[in-house]
Short mmCIF file of C-alpha atoms in Angstrom, two decimals:
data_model
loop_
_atom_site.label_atom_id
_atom_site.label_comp_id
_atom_site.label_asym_id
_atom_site.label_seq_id
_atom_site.Cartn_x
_atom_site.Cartn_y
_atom_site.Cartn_z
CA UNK D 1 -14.56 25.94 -4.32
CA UNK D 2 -16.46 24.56 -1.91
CA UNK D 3 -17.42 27.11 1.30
CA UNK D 4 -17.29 25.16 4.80
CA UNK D 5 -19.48 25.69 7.44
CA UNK D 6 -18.58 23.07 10.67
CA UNK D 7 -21.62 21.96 12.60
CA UNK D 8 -22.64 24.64 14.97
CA UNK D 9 -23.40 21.95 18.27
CA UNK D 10 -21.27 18.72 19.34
CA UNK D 11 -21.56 16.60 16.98
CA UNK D 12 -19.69 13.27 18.27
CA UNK D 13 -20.96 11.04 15.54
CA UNK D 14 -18.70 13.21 13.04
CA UNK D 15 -15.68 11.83 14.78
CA UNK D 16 -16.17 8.39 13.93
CA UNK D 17 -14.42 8.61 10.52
CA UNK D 18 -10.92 6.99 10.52
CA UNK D 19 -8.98 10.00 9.98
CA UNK D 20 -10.10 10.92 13.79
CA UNK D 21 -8.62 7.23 15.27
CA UNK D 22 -5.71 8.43 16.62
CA UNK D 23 -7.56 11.29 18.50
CA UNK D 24 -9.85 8.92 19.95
CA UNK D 25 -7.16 6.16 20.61
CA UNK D 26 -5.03 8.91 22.53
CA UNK D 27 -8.10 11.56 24.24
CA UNK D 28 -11.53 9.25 23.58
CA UNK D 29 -12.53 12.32 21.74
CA UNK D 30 -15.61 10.22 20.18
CA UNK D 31 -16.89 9.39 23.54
CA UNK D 32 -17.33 13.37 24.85
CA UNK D 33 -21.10 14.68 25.56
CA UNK D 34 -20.42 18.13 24.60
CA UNK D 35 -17.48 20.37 23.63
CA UNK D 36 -14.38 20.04 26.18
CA UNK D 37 -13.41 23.09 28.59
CA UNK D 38 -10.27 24.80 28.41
CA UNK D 39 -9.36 22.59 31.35
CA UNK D 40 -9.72 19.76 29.67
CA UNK D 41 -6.45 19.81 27.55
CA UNK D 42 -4.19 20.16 30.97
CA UNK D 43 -4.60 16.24 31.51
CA UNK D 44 -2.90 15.85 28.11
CA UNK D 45 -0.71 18.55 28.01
CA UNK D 46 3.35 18.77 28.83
CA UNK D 47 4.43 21.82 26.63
CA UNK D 48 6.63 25.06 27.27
CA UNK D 49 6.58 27.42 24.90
CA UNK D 50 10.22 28.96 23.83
CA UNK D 51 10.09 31.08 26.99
CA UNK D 52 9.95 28.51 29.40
CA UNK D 53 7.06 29.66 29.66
CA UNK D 54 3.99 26.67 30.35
CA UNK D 55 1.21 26.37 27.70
CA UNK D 56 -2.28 26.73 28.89
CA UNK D 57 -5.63 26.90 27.11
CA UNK D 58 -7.42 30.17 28.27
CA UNK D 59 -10.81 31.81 26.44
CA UNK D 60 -10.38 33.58 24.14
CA UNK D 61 -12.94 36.03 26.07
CA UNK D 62 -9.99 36.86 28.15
CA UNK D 63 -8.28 38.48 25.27
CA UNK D 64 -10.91 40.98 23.72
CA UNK D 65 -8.38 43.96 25.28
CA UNK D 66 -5.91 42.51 24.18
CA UNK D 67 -3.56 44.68 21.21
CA UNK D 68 -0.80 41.93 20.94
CA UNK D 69 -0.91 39.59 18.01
CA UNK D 70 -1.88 36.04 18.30
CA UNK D 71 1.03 34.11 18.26
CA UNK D 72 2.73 37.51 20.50
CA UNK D 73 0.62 36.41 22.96
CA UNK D 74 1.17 32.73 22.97
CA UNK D 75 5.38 33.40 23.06
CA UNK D 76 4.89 36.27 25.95
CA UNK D 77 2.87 34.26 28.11
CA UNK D 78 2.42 30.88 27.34
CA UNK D 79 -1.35 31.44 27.26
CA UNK D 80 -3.17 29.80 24.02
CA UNK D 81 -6.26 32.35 23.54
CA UNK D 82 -8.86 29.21 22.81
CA UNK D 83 -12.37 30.10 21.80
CA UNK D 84 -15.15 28.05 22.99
CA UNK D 85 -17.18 25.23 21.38
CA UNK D 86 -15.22 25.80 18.02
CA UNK D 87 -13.67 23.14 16.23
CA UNK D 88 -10.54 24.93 15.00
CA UNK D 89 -9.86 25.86 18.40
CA UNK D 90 -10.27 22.50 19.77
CA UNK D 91 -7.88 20.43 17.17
CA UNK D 92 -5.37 22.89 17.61
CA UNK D 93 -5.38 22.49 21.55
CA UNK D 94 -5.14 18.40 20.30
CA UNK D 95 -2.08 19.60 17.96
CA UNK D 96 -0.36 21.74 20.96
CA UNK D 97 -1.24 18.11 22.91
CA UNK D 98 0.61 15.60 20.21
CA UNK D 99 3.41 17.95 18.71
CA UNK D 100 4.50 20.57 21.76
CA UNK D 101 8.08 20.81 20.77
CA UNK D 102 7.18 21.20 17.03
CA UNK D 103 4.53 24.01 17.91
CA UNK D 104 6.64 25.78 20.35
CA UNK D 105 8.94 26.23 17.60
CA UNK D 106 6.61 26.72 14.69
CA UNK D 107 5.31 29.87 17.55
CA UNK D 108 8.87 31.09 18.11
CA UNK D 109 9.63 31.52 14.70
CA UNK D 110 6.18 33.25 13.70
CA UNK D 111 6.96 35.93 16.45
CA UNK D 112 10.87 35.88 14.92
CA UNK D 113 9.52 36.34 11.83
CA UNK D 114 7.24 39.34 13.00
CA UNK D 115 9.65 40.79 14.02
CA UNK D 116 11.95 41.23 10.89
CA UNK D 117 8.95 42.06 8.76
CA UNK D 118 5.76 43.14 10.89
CA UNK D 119 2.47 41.50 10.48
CA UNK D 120 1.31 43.28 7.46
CA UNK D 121 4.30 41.36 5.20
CA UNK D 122 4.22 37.46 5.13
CA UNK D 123 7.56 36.12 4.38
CA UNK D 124 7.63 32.75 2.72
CA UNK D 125 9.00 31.15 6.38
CA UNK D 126 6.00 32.53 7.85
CA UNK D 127 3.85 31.30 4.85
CA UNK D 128 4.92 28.07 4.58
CA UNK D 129 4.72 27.86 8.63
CA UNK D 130 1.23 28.81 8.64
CA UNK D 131 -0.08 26.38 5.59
CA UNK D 132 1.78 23.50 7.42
CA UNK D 133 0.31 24.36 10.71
CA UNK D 134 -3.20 24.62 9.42
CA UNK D 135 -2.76 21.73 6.58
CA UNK D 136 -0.19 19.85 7.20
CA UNK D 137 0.00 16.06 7.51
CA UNK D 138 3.39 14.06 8.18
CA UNK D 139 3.67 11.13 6.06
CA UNK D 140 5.85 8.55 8.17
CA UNK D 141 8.23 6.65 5.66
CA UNK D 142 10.84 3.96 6.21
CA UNK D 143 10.33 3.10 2.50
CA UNK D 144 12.21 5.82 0.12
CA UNK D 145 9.52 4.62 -2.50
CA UNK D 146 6.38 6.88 -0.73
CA UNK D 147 7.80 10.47 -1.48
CA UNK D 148 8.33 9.58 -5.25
CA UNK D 149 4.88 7.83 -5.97
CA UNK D 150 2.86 10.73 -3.70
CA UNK D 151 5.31 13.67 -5.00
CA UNK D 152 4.28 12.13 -8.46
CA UNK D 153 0.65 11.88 -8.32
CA UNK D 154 1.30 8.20 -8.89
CA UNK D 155 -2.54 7.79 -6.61
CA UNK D 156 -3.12 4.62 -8.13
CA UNK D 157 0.34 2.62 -7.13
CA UNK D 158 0.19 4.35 -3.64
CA UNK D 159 -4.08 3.89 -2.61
CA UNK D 160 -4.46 0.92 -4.95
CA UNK D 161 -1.46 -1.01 -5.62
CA UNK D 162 0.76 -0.64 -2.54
CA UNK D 163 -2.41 -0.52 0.03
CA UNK D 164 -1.69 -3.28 2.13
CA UNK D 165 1.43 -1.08 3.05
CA UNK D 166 0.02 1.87 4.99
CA UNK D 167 0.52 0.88 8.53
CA UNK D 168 3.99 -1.07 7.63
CA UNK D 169 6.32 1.40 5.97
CA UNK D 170 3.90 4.04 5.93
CA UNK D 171 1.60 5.77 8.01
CA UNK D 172 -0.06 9.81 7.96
CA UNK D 173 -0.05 11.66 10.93
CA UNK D 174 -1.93 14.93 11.21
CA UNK D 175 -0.46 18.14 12.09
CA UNK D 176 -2.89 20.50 10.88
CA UNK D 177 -6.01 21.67 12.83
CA UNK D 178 -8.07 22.73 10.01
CA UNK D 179 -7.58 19.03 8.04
CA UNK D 180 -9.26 17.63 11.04
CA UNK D 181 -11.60 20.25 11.54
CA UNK D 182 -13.14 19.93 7.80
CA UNK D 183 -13.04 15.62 7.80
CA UNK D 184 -15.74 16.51 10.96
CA UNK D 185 -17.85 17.43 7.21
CA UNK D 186 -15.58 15.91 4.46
CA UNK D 187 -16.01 16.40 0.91
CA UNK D 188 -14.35 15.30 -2.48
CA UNK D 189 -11.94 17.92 -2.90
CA UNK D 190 -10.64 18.32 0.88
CA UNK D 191 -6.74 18.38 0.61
CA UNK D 192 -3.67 18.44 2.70
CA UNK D 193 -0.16 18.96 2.31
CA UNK D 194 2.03 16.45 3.07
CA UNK D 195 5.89 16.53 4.80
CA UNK D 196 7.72 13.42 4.29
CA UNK D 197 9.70 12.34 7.63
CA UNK D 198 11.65 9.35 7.36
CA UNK D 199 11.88 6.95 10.49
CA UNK D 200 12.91 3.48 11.28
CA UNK D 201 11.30 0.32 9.93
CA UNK D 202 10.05 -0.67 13.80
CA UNK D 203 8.69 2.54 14.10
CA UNK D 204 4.88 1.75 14.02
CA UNK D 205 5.29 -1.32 16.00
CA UNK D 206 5.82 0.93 19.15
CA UNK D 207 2.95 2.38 21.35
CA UNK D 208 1.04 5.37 19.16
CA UNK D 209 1.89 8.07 21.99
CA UNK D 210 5.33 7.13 21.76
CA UNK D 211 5.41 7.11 17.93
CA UNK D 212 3.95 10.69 18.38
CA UNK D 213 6.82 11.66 20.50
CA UNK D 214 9.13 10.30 17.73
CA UNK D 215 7.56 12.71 15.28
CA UNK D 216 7.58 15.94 17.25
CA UNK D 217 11.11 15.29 18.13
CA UNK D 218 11.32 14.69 14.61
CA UNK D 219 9.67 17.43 13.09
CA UNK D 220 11.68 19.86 15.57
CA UNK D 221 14.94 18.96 14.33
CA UNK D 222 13.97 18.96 10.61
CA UNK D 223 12.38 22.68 10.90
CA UNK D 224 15.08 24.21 13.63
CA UNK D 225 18.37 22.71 11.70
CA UNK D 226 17.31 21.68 8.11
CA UNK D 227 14.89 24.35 7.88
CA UNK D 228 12.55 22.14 5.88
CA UNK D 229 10.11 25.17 6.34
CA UNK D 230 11.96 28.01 4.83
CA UNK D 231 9.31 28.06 1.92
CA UNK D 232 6.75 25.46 0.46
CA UNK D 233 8.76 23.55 -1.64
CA UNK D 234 9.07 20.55 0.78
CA UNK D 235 4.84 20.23 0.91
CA UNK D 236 2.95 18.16 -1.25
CA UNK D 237 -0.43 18.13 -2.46
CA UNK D 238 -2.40 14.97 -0.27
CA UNK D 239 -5.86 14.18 -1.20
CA UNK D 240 -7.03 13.49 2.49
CA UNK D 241 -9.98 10.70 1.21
CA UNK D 242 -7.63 8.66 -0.73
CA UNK D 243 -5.95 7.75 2.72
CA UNK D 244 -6.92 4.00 3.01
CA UNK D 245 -8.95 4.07 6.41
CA UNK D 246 -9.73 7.91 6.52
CA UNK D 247 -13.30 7.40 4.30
CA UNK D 248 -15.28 5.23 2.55
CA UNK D 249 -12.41 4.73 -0.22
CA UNK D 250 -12.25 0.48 -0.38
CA UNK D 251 -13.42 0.66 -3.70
CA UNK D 252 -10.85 1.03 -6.45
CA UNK D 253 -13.66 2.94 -8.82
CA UNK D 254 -13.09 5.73 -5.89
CA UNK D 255 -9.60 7.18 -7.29
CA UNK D 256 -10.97 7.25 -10.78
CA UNK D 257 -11.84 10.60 -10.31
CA UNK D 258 -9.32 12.91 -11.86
CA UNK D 259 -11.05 15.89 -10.82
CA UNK D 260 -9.80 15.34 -7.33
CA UNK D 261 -6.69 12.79 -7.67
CA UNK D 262 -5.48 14.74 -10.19
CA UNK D 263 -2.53 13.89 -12.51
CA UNK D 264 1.19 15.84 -11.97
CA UNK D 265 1.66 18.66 -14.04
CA UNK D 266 4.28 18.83 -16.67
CA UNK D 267 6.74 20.98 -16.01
CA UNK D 268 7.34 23.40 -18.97
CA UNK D 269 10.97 23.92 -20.84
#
């Protein structure tokens, strides 16, 4: 497997690559000199945490006494521990920015979950929580034909032969930090995992930020009263460059690699 290394400095020209439009659309990420303060994210930001409590970016400095756990912190106090000029840290102050409801709730049920089991034993909530968080990309659908061709490994009908449909009845929308923190470097190989979330056909034709609010709303609901999180079952495997508009991927010859768009498994009897 491949090991990632970001780039050390700002590197703005890295954010030019399709899969970072909506974060440039929404916080002109592309057009920053250098790597945002803590500060920054306030102008963007309208999120409580399950306490009521408001969400702030602090650095992670501030923390180096600290003996509560990460996500303890973030559901005491509202206060995000954020280190500096790191990419991780900065796409999940973006996430915290574009989902709040869904990541207040995703943080109240990782300190629920610590709770019942302490932090040495993962439970599959807290598992599935965590890959979602980290990987995760919601796949917008008003078309019930999306979750079988993607579920299937059908890349071919859904990059090739249904292409002209991304942006009508389907769009991705990423949740997970790390996903945008490795496309800053991307390489065949780099996969998410998808969450299907149906919404109405006239969904994309409203403004993005309000098609954002749509999904955390969304997202909430399906997580805090379907549960869609309890384990992994619901994810599925998404080769992040085979989204049309995310790489260099216009040329058919692109998904002929099997090696990375792999076929489904059988399942064995």
């Amino acid at each position: 497997m491949k090991r990632f290394t970001p780039h050390e400095q700002w590197h703005s020209a890295s954010l030019e690559n399709g899969a970072f439009n909506h974060l440039n659309r929404l916080f002109s990420l592309n057009s920053l000199t250098d790597w945002p303060a803590c500060a920054w994210f306030s102008s963007f930001l309208d999120a409580k945490n399950a306490n009521q409590q408001v969400i702030s970016f602090v650095d992670d400095a501030y923390f180096t006494e600290e003996e509560r756990y990460y996500e303890q912190i973030i559901f005491d106090t509202g206060k995000v521990p954020t280190r500096q000029q790191n990419w991780h840290d900065l796409f999940g102050g973006l996430s915290w920015c574009l989902f709040p409801k869904t990541k207040a709730l995703i943080n109240q049920r990782h300190v629920e979950e610590i709770t019942l089991h302490g932090t040495k034993q993962r439970s599959k909530h807290r598992n599935a929580l965590t890959l979602f968080d980290e990987c995760g990309v919601v796949l917008a659908v008003c078309d019930d034909i999306w979750p079988q061709l993607l579920k299937n490994h059908q890349w071919q009908d859904a990059f090739i032969t249904h292409r002209a449909s991304w942006g009508k009845t389907i769009a991705p929308f990423m949740f997970g930090h790390a996903n945008y923190e490795m496309l800053t470097k991307p390489y065949i190989g780099l996969t998410g995992k998808a969450l299907f979330v149906k919404v109405p056909s006239d969904i994309f034709c409203k403004d993005l930020a309000q098609q954002y609010q749509y999904i955390d709303q969304t997202l909430y609901e399906m997580i805090k009263h379907d549960n869609c999180l309890r384990d992994n079952s619901q994810l599925s495997p998404l080769p992040l460059l085979g989204v049309p508009g995310w790489y260099d991927n216009n040329n058919p010859e692109f998904y002929s690699n099997t090696d990375y768009f792999r076929p489904k498994r059988r399942t064995r009897i």
